[in-house]
PDB file of C-alpha atoms in Angstrom:
ATOM      1  CA  UNK N  76     -51.894   5.127 -17.760  1.00 54.00           C
ATOM      2  CA  UNK N  77     -48.473   4.365 -15.556  1.00 59.00           C
ATOM      3  CA  UNK N  78     -46.897   6.988 -12.863  1.00 71.00           C
ATOM      4  CA  UNK N  79     -44.371   9.201 -14.753  1.00 77.00           C
ATOM      5  CA  UNK N  80     -40.653   9.017 -13.870  1.00 74.00           C
ATOM      6  CA  UNK N  81     -38.461  11.251 -12.665  1.00 78.00           C
ATOM      7  CA  UNK N  82     -36.114  12.293 -14.443  1.00 80.00           C
ATOM      8  CA  UNK N  83     -33.538  12.575 -11.407  1.00 83.00           C
ATOM      9  CA  UNK N  84     -31.167   9.775 -12.150  1.00 77.00           C
ATOM     10  CA  UNK N  85     -30.110   7.599  -9.387  1.00 79.00           C
ATOM     11  CA  UNK N  86     -26.924   7.207  -8.012  1.00 76.00           C
ATOM     12  CA  UNK N  87     -27.303   3.601  -9.059  1.00 68.00           C
ATOM     13  CA  UNK N  88     -28.621   4.708 -12.285  1.00 69.00           C
ATOM     14  CA  UNK N  89     -25.151   7.556 -12.523  1.00 70.00           C
ATOM     15  CA  UNK N  90     -22.889   4.668 -12.472  1.00 62.00           C
ATOM     16  CA  UNK N  91     -24.257   2.438 -15.574  1.00 58.00           C
ATOM     17  CA  UNK N  92     -24.851   6.267 -17.205  1.00 61.00           C
ATOM     18  CA  UNK N  93     -21.535   7.502 -16.872  1.00 61.00           C
ATOM     19  CA  UNK N  94     -19.902   3.763 -17.071  1.00 58.00           C
ATOM     20  CA  UNK N  95     -17.970   3.295 -20.181  1.00 54.00           C
ATOM     21  CA  UNK N  96     -19.329   0.637 -22.457  1.00 48.00           C
ATOM     22  CA  UNK N  97     -16.667  -1.990 -22.232  1.00 47.00           C
ATOM     23  CA  UNK N  98     -17.471  -2.431 -18.714  1.00 52.00           C
ATOM     24  CA  UNK N  99     -19.635  -5.195 -19.540  1.00 56.00           C
ATOM     25  CA  UNK N 100     -18.092  -6.626 -22.893  1.00 74.00           C
ATOM     26  CA  UNK N 101     -14.158  -6.468 -22.216  1.00 88.00           C
ATOM     27  CA  UNK N 102     -12.966  -9.575 -23.117  1.00 90.00           C
ATOM     28  CA  UNK N 103      -9.460 -10.901 -21.192  1.00 93.00           C
ATOM     29  CA  UNK N 104      -7.555 -10.333 -24.151  1.00 93.00           C
ATOM     30  CA  UNK N 105      -8.403  -7.058 -25.444  1.00 94.00           C
ATOM     31  CA  UNK N 106      -7.785  -6.394 -21.132  1.00 94.00           C
ATOM     32  CA  UNK N 107      -4.198  -7.867 -22.069  1.00 96.00           C
ATOM     33  CA  UNK N 108      -3.654  -5.690 -25.001  1.00 95.00           C
ATOM     34  CA  UNK N 109      -5.069  -2.501 -22.731  1.00 95.00           C
ATOM     35  CA  UNK N 110      -2.800  -3.066 -20.189  1.00 96.00           C
ATOM     36  CA  UNK N 111       0.446  -3.510 -22.330  1.00 96.00           C
ATOM     37  CA  UNK N 112      -0.540  -0.771 -24.586  1.00 96.00           C
ATOM     38  CA  UNK N 113      -0.304   1.866 -21.261  1.00 95.00           C
ATOM     39  CA  UNK N 114       3.090  -0.018 -20.112  1.00 94.00           C
ATOM     40  CA  UNK N 115       4.803   0.894 -23.294  1.00 94.00           C
ATOM     41  CA  UNK N 116       3.351   4.310 -23.411  1.00 94.00           C
ATOM     42  CA  UNK N 117       5.119   4.360 -19.372  1.00 92.00           C
ATOM     43  CA  UNK N 118       7.680   3.672 -20.815  1.00 90.00           C
ATOM     44  CA  UNK N 119       8.062   1.060 -18.770  1.00 88.00           C
ATOM     45  CA  UNK N 120      11.609  -1.350 -19.503  1.00 84.00           C
ATOM     46  CA  UNK N 121      11.201  -4.140 -22.297  1.00 87.00           C
ATOM     47  CA  UNK N 122      12.162  -6.906 -19.689  1.00 85.00           C
ATOM     48  CA  UNK N 123       9.144  -5.553 -18.048  1.00 89.00           C
ATOM     49  CA  UNK N 124       7.050  -6.064 -20.833  1.00 92.00           C
ATOM     50  CA  UNK N 125       7.758  -9.079 -21.989  1.00 92.00           C
ATOM     51  CA  UNK N 126       7.514 -10.576 -18.018  1.00 92.00           C
ATOM     52  CA  UNK N 127       3.722  -9.091 -18.114  1.00 95.00           C
ATOM     53  CA  UNK N 128       3.027 -10.751 -21.388  1.00 95.00           C
ATOM     54  CA  UNK N 129       4.478 -14.311 -20.127  1.00 94.00           C
ATOM     55  CA  UNK N 130       2.884 -14.571 -17.136  1.00 95.00           C
ATOM     56  CA  UNK N 131      -0.851 -12.742 -18.480  1.00 96.00           C
ATOM     57  CA  UNK N 132      -0.566 -15.636 -21.357  1.00 95.00           C
ATOM     58  CA  UNK N 133      -0.149 -18.486 -19.500  1.00 94.00           C
ATOM     59  CA  UNK N 134      -2.548 -17.113 -16.736  1.00 95.00           C
ATOM     60  CA  UNK N 135      -4.835 -16.999 -20.407  1.00 94.00           C
ATOM     61  CA  UNK N 136      -4.001 -20.301 -21.050  1.00 93.00           C
ATOM     62  CA  UNK N 137      -5.567 -21.857 -17.818  1.00 94.00           C
ATOM     63  CA  UNK N 138      -8.774 -19.617 -18.298  1.00 93.00           C
ATOM     64  CA  UNK N 139      -8.984 -21.430 -21.885  1.00 92.00           C
ATOM     65  CA  UNK N 140      -9.539 -24.451 -20.541  1.00 90.00           C
ATOM     66  CA  UNK N 141     -11.724 -22.564 -18.041  1.00 88.00           C
ATOM     67  CA  UNK N 142     -13.498 -21.120 -20.903  1.00 87.00           C
ATOM     68  CA  UNK N 143     -13.471 -17.940 -19.023  1.00 83.00           C
ATOM     69  CA  UNK N 144     -11.606 -15.258 -21.724  1.00 78.00           C
ATOM     70  CA  UNK N 145     -14.925 -14.002 -23.393  1.00 83.00           C
ATOM     71  CA  UNK N 146     -15.621 -11.404 -19.890  1.00 86.00           C
ATOM     72  CA  UNK N 147     -13.334 -10.300 -17.812  1.00 90.00           C
ATOM     73  CA  UNK N 148     -15.824  -9.521 -15.264  1.00 87.00           C
ATOM     74  CA  UNK N 149     -16.035 -13.026 -15.361  1.00 88.00           C
ATOM     75  CA  UNK N 150     -12.698 -13.638 -13.405  1.00 92.00           C
ATOM     76  CA  UNK N 151     -13.163 -13.745  -9.133  1.00 92.00           C
ATOM     77  CA  UNK N 152     -10.915 -13.833  -7.000  1.00 94.00           C
ATOM     78  CA  UNK N 153     -11.630 -17.720  -6.442  1.00 93.00           C
ATOM     79  CA  UNK N 154     -10.805 -18.445  -9.922  1.00 94.00           C
ATOM     80  CA  UNK N 155      -7.364 -16.709  -8.714  1.00 95.00           C
ATOM     81  CA  UNK N 156      -6.763 -19.418  -6.151  1.00 94.00           C
ATOM     82  CA  UNK N 157      -7.791 -22.182  -7.975  1.00 94.00           C
ATOM     83  CA  UNK N 158      -5.208 -20.908 -11.032  1.00 94.00           C
ATOM     84  CA  UNK N 159      -2.574 -20.882  -8.428  1.00 94.00           C
ATOM     85  CA  UNK N 160      -3.639 -24.041  -6.902  1.00 92.00           C
ATOM     86  CA  UNK N 161      -3.261 -25.161 -10.266  1.00 91.00           C
ATOM     87  CA  UNK N 162       0.571 -23.052 -10.390  1.00 92.00           C
ATOM     88  CA  UNK N 163       1.275 -25.084  -6.916  1.00 87.00           C
ATOM     89  CA  UNK N 164      -0.056 -28.819  -7.770  1.00 86.00           C
ATOM     90  CA  UNK N 165      -0.011 -29.636 -11.289  1.00 84.00           C
ATOM     91  CA  UNK N 166       2.982 -27.879 -12.721  1.00 85.00           C
ATOM     92  CA  UNK N 167       4.663 -28.120  -8.744  1.00 83.00           C
ATOM     93  CA  UNK N 168       5.583 -24.557  -8.878  1.00 84.00           C
ATOM     94  CA  UNK N 169       7.599 -22.938  -6.036  1.00 81.00           C
ATOM     95  CA  UNK N 170       6.122 -20.083  -3.333  1.00 86.00           C
ATOM     96  CA  UNK N 171       8.586 -17.452  -5.415  1.00 83.00           C
ATOM     97  CA  UNK N 172       7.575 -18.796  -8.909  1.00 86.00           C
ATOM     98  CA  UNK N 173       4.329 -18.346  -7.907  1.00 92.00           C
ATOM     99  CA  UNK N 174       4.327 -15.145  -6.785  1.00 91.00           C
ATOM    100  CA  UNK N 175       6.143 -13.458  -9.893  1.00 92.00           C
ATOM    101  CA  UNK N 176       2.399 -14.402 -11.259  1.00 95.00           C
ATOM    102  CA  UNK N 177       0.499 -12.795  -8.615  1.00 96.00           C
ATOM    103  CA  UNK N 178       2.516 -10.021  -8.906  1.00 95.00           C
ATOM    104  CA  UNK N 179       1.500  -9.875 -12.683  1.00 96.00           C
ATOM    105  CA  UNK N 180      -2.162 -10.634 -11.884  1.00 96.00           C
ATOM    106  CA  UNK N 181      -2.453  -7.962  -9.948  1.00 96.00           C
ATOM    107  CA  UNK N 182      -1.339  -5.230 -11.890  1.00 96.00           C
ATOM    108  CA  UNK N 183      -3.589  -5.947 -14.566  1.00 96.00           C
ATOM    109  CA  UNK N 184      -6.327  -5.945 -12.718  1.00 95.00           C
ATOM    110  CA  UNK N 185      -5.386  -3.202 -11.195  1.00 95.00           C
ATOM    111  CA  UNK N 186      -4.787  -1.042 -13.937  1.00 95.00           C
ATOM    112  CA  UNK N 187      -7.857  -2.169 -15.174  1.00 94.00           C
ATOM    113  CA  UNK N 188      -9.633  -1.477 -12.031  1.00 92.00           C
ATOM    114  CA  UNK N 189      -7.757   2.720 -11.687  1.00 92.00           C
ATOM    115  CA  UNK N 190      -8.834   2.734 -15.618  1.00 91.00           C
ATOM    116  CA  UNK N 191     -13.059   2.367 -14.633  1.00 89.00           C
ATOM    117  CA  UNK N 192     -13.220  -0.967 -16.713  1.00 89.00           C
ATOM    118  CA  UNK N 193     -14.222  -3.224 -14.434  1.00 90.00           C
ATOM    119  CA  UNK N 194     -16.803  -1.886 -11.362  1.00 87.00           C
ATOM    120  CA  UNK N 195     -14.692  -4.614  -8.283  1.00 88.00           C
ATOM    121  CA  UNK N 196     -10.750  -5.112  -8.542  1.00 93.00           C
ATOM    122  CA  UNK N 197     -11.113  -9.291  -8.069  1.00 93.00           C
ATOM    123  CA  UNK N 198      -6.585  -8.124  -6.635  1.00 95.00           C
ATOM    124  CA  UNK N 199      -7.023  -5.759  -4.113  1.00 93.00           C
ATOM    125  CA  UNK N 200      -5.151  -7.119  -1.331  1.00 93.00           C
ATOM    126  CA  UNK N 201      -4.087 -10.491  -2.580  1.00 94.00           C
ATOM    127  CA  UNK N 202      -1.648 -11.190  -0.662  1.00 92.00           C
ATOM    128  CA  UNK N 203       2.208 -13.350  -2.132  1.00 91.00           C
ATOM    129  CA  UNK N 204       2.815 -16.766  -0.471  1.00 90.00           C
ATOM    130  CA  UNK N 205       5.063 -16.960   2.344  1.00 86.00           C
ATOM    131  CA  UNK N 206       8.698 -17.650   0.783  1.00 75.00           C
ATOM    132  CA  UNK N 207      11.054 -19.284   3.001  1.00 68.00           C
ATOM    133  CA  UNK N 208      14.350 -17.906   3.146  1.00 63.00           C
ATOM    134  CA  UNK N 209      16.887 -20.057   2.181  1.00 61.00           C
ATOM    135  CA  UNK N 210      20.493 -20.301   1.576  1.00 67.00           C
ATOM    136  CA  UNK N 211      21.674 -17.423  -2.187  1.00 79.00           C
ATOM    137  CA  UNK N 212      23.809 -20.023  -4.222  1.00 85.00           C
ATOM    138  CA  UNK N 213      27.392 -18.731  -5.336  1.00 89.00           C
ATOM    139  CA  UNK N 214      30.645 -19.573  -6.342  1.00 93.00           C
ATOM    140  CA  UNK N 215      33.359 -20.442  -4.153  1.00 92.00           C
ATOM    141  CA  UNK N 216      36.945 -19.003  -4.876  1.00 93.00           C
ATOM    142  CA  UNK N 217      37.840 -22.889  -6.366  1.00 95.00           C
ATOM    143  CA  UNK N 218      34.991 -22.988  -8.320  1.00 96.00           C
ATOM    144  CA  UNK N 219      35.769 -19.391  -9.702  1.00 95.00           C
ATOM    145  CA  UNK N 220      39.294 -20.219 -10.767  1.00 96.00           C
ATOM    146  CA  UNK N 221      37.755 -22.927 -12.793  1.00 96.00           C
ATOM    147  CA  UNK N 222      34.939 -20.230 -14.367  1.00 97.00           C
ATOM    148  CA  UNK N 223      37.439 -18.056 -15.108  1.00 96.00           C
ATOM    149  CA  UNK N 224      40.465 -20.552 -16.940  1.00 96.00           C
ATOM    150  CA  UNK N 225      37.819 -22.483 -18.920  1.00 97.00           C
ATOM    151  CA  UNK N 226      37.865 -19.472 -21.693  1.00 96.00           C
ATOM    152  CA  UNK N 227      40.357 -20.620 -24.455  1.00 95.00           C
ATOM    153  CA  UNK N 228      41.805 -16.216 -24.290  1.00 94.00           C
ATOM    154  CA  UNK N 229      44.087 -17.504 -27.428  1.00 95.00           C
ATOM    155  CA  UNK N 230      40.743 -16.766 -29.797  1.00 96.00           C
ATOM    156  CA  UNK N 231      38.927 -13.369 -29.912  1.00 96.00           C
ATOM    157  CA  UNK N 232      35.704 -15.054 -27.992  1.00 96.00           C
ATOM    158  CA  UNK N 233      37.928 -16.503 -24.851  1.00 96.00           C
ATOM    159  CA  UNK N 234      38.731 -13.128 -24.380  1.00 96.00           C
ATOM    160  CA  UNK N 235      35.326 -11.250 -24.285  1.00 97.00           C
ATOM    161  CA  UNK N 236      33.956 -14.138 -22.676  1.00 97.00           C
ATOM    162  CA  UNK N 237      36.752 -13.629 -20.311  1.00 97.00           C
ATOM    163  CA  UNK N 238      36.608 -10.118 -19.674  1.00 97.00           C
ATOM    164  CA  UNK N 239      32.422 -10.406 -19.713  1.00 97.00           C
ATOM    165  CA  UNK N 240      32.592 -12.849 -16.875  1.00 97.00           C
ATOM    166  CA  UNK N 241      34.919 -11.093 -14.763  1.00 96.00           C
ATOM    167  CA  UNK N 242      32.983  -7.629 -15.192  1.00 96.00           C
ATOM    168  CA  UNK N 243      30.228  -9.279 -13.280  1.00 95.00           C
ATOM    169  CA  UNK N 244      32.027 -10.457 -10.730  1.00 94.00           C
ATOM    170  CA  UNK N 245      33.762  -7.049 -10.400  1.00 93.00           C
ATOM    171  CA  UNK N 246      31.164  -5.134  -9.994  1.00 93.00           C
ATOM    172  CA  UNK N 247      27.654  -7.444  -9.287  1.00 91.00           C
ATOM    173  CA  UNK N 248      25.830  -5.820 -12.045  1.00 93.00           C
ATOM    174  CA  UNK N 249      22.591  -7.571 -13.513  1.00 90.00           C
ATOM    175  CA  UNK N 250      22.407  -9.566 -16.798  1.00 91.00           C
ATOM    176  CA  UNK N 251      20.098  -7.130 -18.415  1.00 88.00           C
ATOM    177  CA  UNK N 252      22.466  -4.119 -17.463  1.00 92.00           C
ATOM    178  CA  UNK N 253      25.466  -5.945 -19.209  1.00 94.00           C
ATOM    179  CA  UNK N 254      23.951  -6.104 -22.606  1.00 93.00           C
ATOM    180  CA  UNK N 255      23.349  -2.552 -23.061  1.00 93.00           C
ATOM    181  CA  UNK N 256      27.040  -1.355 -21.866  1.00 96.00           C
ATOM    182  CA  UNK N 257      29.010   0.753 -24.254  1.00 96.00           C
ATOM    183  CA  UNK N 258      32.101   1.353 -25.271  1.00 97.00           C
ATOM    184  CA  UNK N 259      31.919   5.089 -24.130  1.00 96.00           C
ATOM    185  CA  UNK N 260      30.403   4.002 -21.291  1.00 96.00           C
ATOM    186  CA  UNK N 261      34.139   2.584 -19.889  1.00 97.00           C
ATOM    187  CA  UNK N 262      35.902   5.171 -18.219  1.00 96.00           C
ATOM    188  CA  UNK N 263      39.224   4.001 -18.012  1.00 95.00           C
ATOM    189  CA  UNK N 264      41.013   6.805 -16.823  1.00 94.00           C
ATOM    190  CA  UNK N 265      38.176   6.853 -13.574  1.00 94.00           C
ATOM    191  CA  UNK N 266      37.741   4.045 -12.390  1.00 93.00           C
ATOM    192  CA  UNK N 267      33.997   3.206 -13.263  1.00 94.00           C
ATOM    193  CA  UNK N 268      31.663   2.138 -15.615  1.00 95.00           C
ATOM    194  CA  UNK N 269      28.942   3.856 -16.354  1.00 95.00           C
ATOM    195  CA  UNK N 270      25.302   1.083 -16.243  1.00 93.00           C
ATOM    196  CA  UNK N 271      23.098   3.224 -18.317  1.00 90.00           C
ATOM    197  CA  UNK N 272      20.184   0.068 -18.896  1.00 81.00           C
ATOM    198  CA  UNK N 273      19.107  -0.622 -14.699  1.00 79.00           C
ATOM    199  CA  UNK N 274      16.373  -1.738 -13.316  1.00 72.00           C
ATOM    200  CA  UNK N 275      14.294   1.200 -11.950  1.00 67.00           C
ATOM    201  CA  UNK N 276      16.074   3.726 -14.422  1.00 71.00           C
ATOM    202  CA  UNK N 277      18.328   5.960 -11.930  1.00 78.00           C
ATOM    203  CA  UNK N 278      21.822   5.515 -14.259  1.00 86.00           C
ATOM    204  CA  UNK N 279      24.227   4.942 -11.964  1.00 90.00           C
ATOM    205  CA  UNK N 280      28.389   4.030 -12.186  1.00 91.00           C
ATOM    206  CA  UNK N 281      30.211   1.147 -11.296  1.00 91.00           C
ATOM    207  CA  UNK N 282      33.907   1.033 -10.010  1.00 91.00           C
ATOM    208  CA  UNK N 283      36.200  -0.784 -11.054  1.00 93.00           C
ATOM    209  CA  UNK N 284      40.340  -1.715  -9.960  1.00 92.00           C
ATOM    210  CA  UNK N 285      43.620  -2.282 -11.534  1.00 93.00           C
ATOM    211  CA  UNK N 286      42.984  -5.737 -12.567  1.00 94.00           C
ATOM    212  CA  UNK N 287      39.513  -5.587 -14.150  1.00 95.00           C
ATOM    213  CA  UNK N 288      41.251  -1.660 -15.825  1.00 95.00           C
ATOM    214  CA  UNK N 289      43.638  -3.892 -17.385  1.00 96.00           C
ATOM    215  CA  UNK N 290      41.902  -6.599 -19.021  1.00 96.00           C
ATOM    216  CA  UNK N 291      39.393  -4.015 -20.184  1.00 97.00           C
ATOM    217  CA  UNK N 292      41.756  -2.282 -21.889  1.00 96.00           C
ATOM    218  CA  UNK N 293      43.175  -5.414 -23.517  1.00 96.00           C
ATOM    219  CA  UNK N 294      39.999  -6.416 -24.696  1.00 97.00           C
ATOM    220  CA  UNK N 295      39.540  -3.054 -26.349  1.00 97.00           C
ATOM    221  CA  UNK N 296      42.643  -2.841 -28.324  1.00 96.00           C
ATOM    222  CA  UNK N 297      41.715  -6.465 -29.217  1.00 96.00           C
ATOM    223  CA  UNK N 298      38.177  -5.409 -29.595  1.00 95.00           C
ATOM    224  CA  UNK N 299      39.017  -2.932 -32.188  1.00 93.00           C
ATOM    225  CA  UNK N 300      36.381  -0.261 -34.042  1.00 92.00           C
ATOM    226  CA  UNK N 301      33.351  -2.208 -35.294  1.00 92.00           C
ATOM    227  CA  UNK N 302      29.625  -1.179 -36.434  1.00 90.00           C
ATOM    228  CA  UNK N 303      27.980  -1.481 -33.353  1.00 95.00           C
ATOM    229  CA  UNK N 304      28.869   1.064 -30.341  1.00 96.00           C
ATOM    230  CA  UNK N 305      28.577  -1.747 -27.320  1.00 97.00           C
ATOM    231  CA  UNK N 306      31.147  -3.102 -25.289  1.00 97.00           C
ATOM    232  CA  UNK N 307      30.701  -6.977 -26.421  1.00 97.00           C
ATOM    233  CA  UNK N 308      30.790  -8.151 -29.820  1.00 96.00           C
ATOM    234  CA  UNK N 309      30.066 -11.181 -32.236  1.00 95.00           C
ATOM    235  CA  UNK N 310      33.257 -11.434 -34.452  1.00 95.00           C
ATOM    236  CA  UNK N 311      30.790 -10.099 -37.216  1.00 93.00           C
ATOM    237  CA  UNK N 312      30.710  -6.577 -34.991  1.00 94.00           C
ATOM    238  CA  UNK N 313      27.448  -7.140 -34.096  1.00 95.00           C
ATOM    239  CA  UNK N 314      26.207  -6.325 -30.069  1.00 94.00           C
ATOM    240  CA  UNK N 315      25.939  -9.587 -28.288  1.00 95.00           C
ATOM    241  CA  UNK N 316      22.146 -10.199 -27.559  1.00 92.00           C
ATOM    242  CA  UNK N 317      21.092 -10.646 -23.631  1.00 90.00           C
ATOM    243  CA  UNK N 318      20.284 -14.284 -24.881  1.00 90.00           C
ATOM    244  CA  UNK N 319      24.121 -14.628 -26.108  1.00 94.00           C
ATOM    245  CA  UNK N 320      25.714 -13.381 -23.031  1.00 95.00           C
ATOM    246  CA  UNK N 321      22.971 -15.490 -20.807  1.00 92.00           C
ATOM    247  CA  UNK N 322      24.495 -18.526 -22.064  1.00 95.00           C
ATOM    248  CA  UNK N 323      28.261 -18.094 -20.591  1.00 97.00           C
ATOM    249  CA  UNK N 324      28.324 -18.537 -17.649  1.00 96.00           C
ATOM    250  CA  UNK N 325      26.642 -22.053 -18.023  1.00 95.00           C
ATOM    251  CA  UNK N 326      29.366 -22.294 -20.930  1.00 97.00           C
ATOM    252  CA  UNK N 327      32.115 -22.313 -19.711  1.00 97.00           C
ATOM    253  CA  UNK N 328      30.550 -24.097 -15.890  1.00 96.00           C
ATOM    254  CA  UNK N 329      30.455 -27.258 -17.962  1.00 96.00           C
ATOM    255  CA  UNK N 330      33.690 -26.772 -19.726  1.00 96.00           C
ATOM    256  CA  UNK N 331      34.468 -26.902 -16.126  1.00 96.00           C
ATOM    257  CA  UNK N 332      32.891 -29.295 -14.483  1.00 96.00           C
ATOM    258  CA  UNK N 333      31.202 -27.276 -12.074  1.00 95.00           C
ATOM    259  CA  UNK N 334      28.634 -29.053 -10.024  1.00 92.00           C
ATOM    260  CA  UNK N 335      26.008 -27.980  -7.559  1.00 89.00           C
ATOM    261  CA  UNK N 336      25.822 -24.603  -8.249  1.00 92.00           C
ATOM    262  CA  UNK N 337      23.797 -23.079 -11.004  1.00 90.00           C
ATOM    263  CA  UNK N 338      26.100 -21.341 -13.625  1.00 95.00           C
ATOM    264  CA  UNK N 339      25.303 -18.205 -14.231  1.00 93.00           C
ATOM    265  CA  UNK N 340      24.914 -14.440 -14.821  1.00 94.00           C
ATOM    266  CA  UNK N 341      22.811 -13.767 -11.676  1.00 90.00           C
ATOM    267  CA  UNK N 342      25.038 -16.261 -10.047  1.00 93.00           C
ATOM    268  CA  UNK N 343      28.106 -14.154  -9.525  1.00 95.00           C
ATOM    269  CA  UNK N 344      26.458 -11.620  -8.846  1.00 91.00           C
ATOM    270  CA  UNK N 345      25.300 -13.115  -5.554  1.00 90.00           C
ATOM    271  CA  UNK N 346      29.031 -14.491  -5.373  1.00 91.00           C
ATOM    272  CA  UNK N 347      30.447 -10.202  -6.136  1.00 89.00           C
ATOM    273  CA  UNK N 348      27.736  -9.346  -2.626  1.00 86.00           C
ATOM    274  CA  UNK N 349      28.785 -12.939  -0.922  1.00 87.00           C
ATOM    275  CA  UNK N 350      32.397 -11.827  -1.414  1.00 87.00           C
ATOM    276  CA  UNK N 351      32.171  -7.901  -1.273  1.00 85.00           C
ATOM    277  CA  UNK N 352      30.211  -8.266   2.058  1.00 82.00           C
ATOM    278  CA  UNK N 353      32.877 -10.722   3.697  1.00 82.00           C
ATOM    279  CA  UNK N 354      36.050  -7.975   2.196  1.00 81.00           C
ATOM    280  CA  UNK N 355      33.874  -5.695   4.605  1.00 79.00           C
ATOM    281  CA  UNK N 356      31.744  -3.398   2.553  1.00 78.00           C
ATOM    282  CA  UNK N 357      28.446  -1.901   4.018  1.00 75.00           C
ATOM    283  CA  UNK N 358      25.241  -1.912   3.212  1.00 77.00           C
ATOM    284  CA  UNK N 359      25.258   1.248   1.806  1.00 79.00           C
ATOM    285  CA  UNK N 360      28.504   1.084  -0.193  1.00 79.00           C
ATOM    286  CA  UNK N 361      26.756  -2.869  -1.447  1.00 80.00           C
ATOM    287  CA  UNK N 362      23.162  -0.916  -1.877  1.00 81.00           C
ATOM    288  CA  UNK N 363      24.445   1.957  -4.665  1.00 82.00           C
ATOM    289  CA  UNK N 364      26.666  -0.566  -6.716  1.00 85.00           C
ATOM    290  CA  UNK N 365      23.931  -3.484  -6.703  1.00 85.00           C
ATOM    291  CA  UNK N 366      21.756  -0.827  -7.404  1.00 83.00           C
ATOM    292  CA  UNK N 367      19.150  -2.145  -5.647  1.00 75.00           C
ATOM    293  CA  UNK N 368      16.084   0.397  -4.849  1.00 66.00           C
ATOM    294  CA  UNK N 369      15.631  -0.615  -0.994  1.00 68.00           C
ATOM    295  CA  UNK N 370      17.409  -2.249   1.675  1.00 72.00           C
ATOM    296  CA  UNK N 371      16.169  -5.048   1.778  1.00 72.00           C
ATOM    297  CA  UNK N 372      18.418  -7.944   0.099  1.00 73.00           C
ATOM    298  CA  UNK N 373      21.517  -5.909   0.725  1.00 75.00           C
ATOM    299  CA  UNK N 374      20.257  -6.446   4.767  1.00 75.00           C
ATOM    300  CA  UNK N 375      20.081 -10.859   3.567  1.00 75.00           C
ATOM    301  CA  UNK N 376      23.360 -10.469   2.340  1.00 75.00           C
ATOM    302  CA  UNK N 377      25.224  -8.865   4.833  1.00 72.00           C
ATOM    303  CA  UNK N 378      23.401 -11.359   7.346  1.00 72.00           C
ATOM    304  CA  UNK N 379      24.647 -14.464   5.366  1.00 70.00           C
ATOM    305  CA  UNK N 380      27.834 -13.763   5.037  1.00 70.00           C
ATOM    306  CA  UNK N 381      29.179 -10.869   7.429  1.00 68.00           C
ATOM    307  CA  UNK N 382      31.906 -12.259   9.199  1.00 62.00           C
ATOM    308  CA  UNK N 383      31.642  -9.369  12.015  1.00 54.00           C
ATOM    309  CA  UNK N 384      29.499 -11.870  14.178  1.00 51.00           C
ATOM    310  CA  UNK N 385      31.585 -14.696  13.837  1.00 57.00           C
ATOM    311  CA  UNK N 386      34.704 -12.558  15.165  1.00 57.00           C
ATOM    312  CA  UNK N 387      32.688 -10.789  17.981  1.00 53.00           C
ATOM    313  CA  UNK N 388      31.811 -14.298  19.178  1.00 50.00           C
ATOM    314  CA  UNK N 389      35.330 -14.982  19.408  1.00 58.00           C
ATOM    315  CA  UNK N 390      35.336 -12.830  22.387  1.00 59.00           C
ATOM    316  CA  UNK N 391      31.739 -13.008  23.957  1.00 52.00           C
ATOM    317  CA  UNK N 392      31.709 -16.920  24.291  1.00 51.00           C
ATOM    318  CA  UNK N 393      30.857 -18.191  27.101  1.00 58.00           C
ATOM    319  CA  UNK N 394      32.491 -21.440  26.597  1.00 56.00           C
ATOM    320  CA  UNK N 395      36.027 -19.014  26.251  1.00 54.00           C
ATOM    321  CA  UNK N 396      36.877 -19.274  30.309  1.00 57.00           C
ATOM    322  CA  UNK N 397      36.082 -23.218  30.683  1.00 51.00           C
TER     323      UNK N 397
END
């Protein structure tokens, strides 16, 4: 007859007794479902949730090819290394593009570990790849004139699209922000537009000047009353969706024959920042208007486009008195 075991459990046995049953059996798909459900409960933006679904879906395809989707605990740090090598070498993605996948995978495993679905977090402290800061694409003044002259302003669509592109250039707002502007958000008498759908959940007002106010006034008269309260609408009076708004700049860029720069809402945002800095905007004003939560991107704009250094260099150039 063997010796009687102790009734007291060891620390390791206590871990086994109290850990969630899913710890050993949770699949990759179940893990992602739990992660997305948690993101929705926390009220993350639909764009953010779509981003997680997209990047984690791409990772899933790779895991399926490795026959590794059955248990989430099987995914190790070395597997993530191999996936990143695959993205770089087989898919030819840039470090910046790969970093978007790393962030999503990091968020998934961080959630699983914090929720005690896994014992070890293979992504703990996983570094992002180094991204060389290159030049930021912007439109030249000539290209801006070509772009803004392209819409046929004898049509409703032409007036709407011209107003839309002018607003992006005037305010530097994001595509996702522009898609959610309502008619009531346009405060012509105050010279501001209220931005309700922001990346960091902090609502803000962006200023508009005389030319923009006049154009919005014209557009609103032509727009009239519709079923939708959204500022930008279709011929049927329905809200113009983000996908359709995204294509506007590209459409007129092609029409105007603009080459050598990506014609997109984000390029207009960069162009707004560039011209604002060149015209003397300070970092704090720019940060507030652009809605950046940190100064990092604003400093990039200032370093690239500030003319102060050039002007000062005229005064202290070593060749000045030669």
